[in-house]
Coordinates of C-alpha atoms in Angstrom, one line a residue:
X1 CA 170.6 132.9 88.6
X2 CA 172.3 136.1 90.4
X3 CA 175.8 135.6 90.4
X4 CA 177.4 133.1 93.6
X5 CA 178.7 134.8 96.4
X6 CA 181.3 131.6 96.3
X7 CA 182.7 128.7 94.1
X8 CA 185.2 126.3 94.8
X9 CA 186.3 124.2 91.8
X10 CA 187.8 121.0 91.8
X11 CA 187.3 120.2 95.3
X12 CA 187.8 117.0 96.6
X13 CA 184.4 116.0 99.3
X14 CA 184.3 112.9 101.6
X15 CA 182.1 111.4 104.2
X16 CA 183.4 109.7 106.9
X17 CA 186.3 107.4 105.0
X18 CA 184.5 107.4 102.1
X19 CA 185.2 110.0 99.0
X20 CA 182.4 111.1 97.2
X21 CA 183.9 112.8 94.3
X22 CA 187.8 114.4 93.8
X23 CA 186.5 117.1 91.3
X24 CA 183.8 118.5 93.0
X25 CA 182.2 121.8 93.6
X26 CA 181.5 123.6 96.2
X27 CA 178.6 127.1 95.5
X28 CA 176.8 129.9 97.9
X29 CA 174.7 131.5 96.5
X30 CA 170.5 132.7 97.5
X31 CA 171.3 131.8 100.8
X32 CA 172.7 128.6 100.0
X33 CA 175.1 126.4 99.9
X34 CA 175.9 123.7 97.2
X35 CA 178.0 120.6 97.4
X36 CA 178.1 119.4 93.9
X37 CA 179.8 115.9 91.9
X38 CA 182.9 117.6 88.5
X39 CA 179.0 116.9 86.9
X40 CA 177.1 119.0 88.0
X41 CA 175.3 116.8 90.5
X42 CA 173.7 117.6 94.0
X43 CA 175.4 115.7 96.5
X44 CA 173.2 118.2 99.2
X45 CA 172.5 121.3 100.3
X46 CA 171.0 123.5 103.1
X47 CA 169.9 126.9 103.2
X48 CA 173.2 128.6 105.7
X49 CA 171.2 129.3 108.8
X50 CA 171.6 125.8 109.2
X51 CA 175.0 125.1 107.7
X52 CA 178.0 125.4 110.4
X53 CA 181.6 125.6 109.1
X54 CA 184.4 124.5 110.2
X55 CA 188.8 124.1 110.3
X56 CA 189.3 120.1 111.9
X57 CA 190.9 120.5 115.1
X58 CA 193.8 118.9 113.5
X59 CA 195.1 118.2 110.0
X60 CA 196.4 120.7 107.0
X61 CA 195.5 124.4 106.5
X62 CA 193.2 122.9 103.3
X63 CA 191.1 120.9 104.9
X64 CA 187.6 122.5 106.1
X65 CA 183.9 120.8 107.8
X66 CA 180.6 121.5 106.5
X67 CA 177.2 119.5 108.8
X68 CA 174.6 119.7 106.8
X69 CA 171.0 117.9 107.6
X70 CA 173.2 115.9 110.0
X71 CA 176.1 114.9 107.2
X72 CA 179.4 116.2 108.6
X73 CA 181.3 116.3 104.6
X74 CA 185.4 116.9 104.9
X75 CA 186.3 119.5 102.3
X76 CA 189.2 119.7 101.1
X77 CA 190.4 123.7 99.1
X78 CA 193.8 124.5 98.1
X79 CA 195.4 125.4 101.3
X80 CA 196.2 129.0 99.4
X81 CA 194.7 130.9 97.2
X82 CA 195.4 130.3 93.7
X83 CA 197.2 133.2 91.8
X84 CA 195.0 135.7 90.1
X85 CA 193.9 134.3 86.2
X86 CA 195.3 131.2 87.4
X87 CA 192.7 127.4 88.3
X88 CA 192.8 126.0 91.9
X89 CA 190.1 125.9 94.7
X90 CA 190.4 129.1 97.2
X91 CA 191.9 128.4 100.4
X92 CA 190.3 126.3 103.4
X93 CA 189.5 129.8 105.4
X94 CA 187.6 131.4 102.7
X95 CA 185.4 129.2 102.6
X96 CA 185.2 129.7 106.2
X97 CA 184.4 133.3 106.3
X98 CA 182.2 133.3 103.2
X99 CA 180.1 130.7 105.3
X100 CA 180.0 132.9 108.2
X101 CA 179.1 135.7 106.2
X102 CA 176.8 135.2 103.7
X103 CA 174.6 133.5 107.0
X104 CA 175.2 137.0 108.5
X105 CA 177.0 135.4 111.4
X106 CA 180.4 137.9 111.8
X107 CA 182.8 139.9 109.6

């Protein structure tokens, strides 16, 4: 398996008002976006061409939305990138940029 193009751990993943996991993982690898639980079980995945990632209109800077397979997930990542060597999820902005770059939709 190739090295993931983007990986974030400690991500809160929710669907509408329901929290699916408070310490999940988001991974972009081999042209797919995968949402995983803290144990590594798959919540959902889709090819990047079928994924839309954006920032909610109203909300903190640490949130992003991802539309996969007709479902909208709310991802709570970090509000800023952690210092090198420090634990913590990357910024939501970096996630959105990684999805667009990996799908070939802009630089």
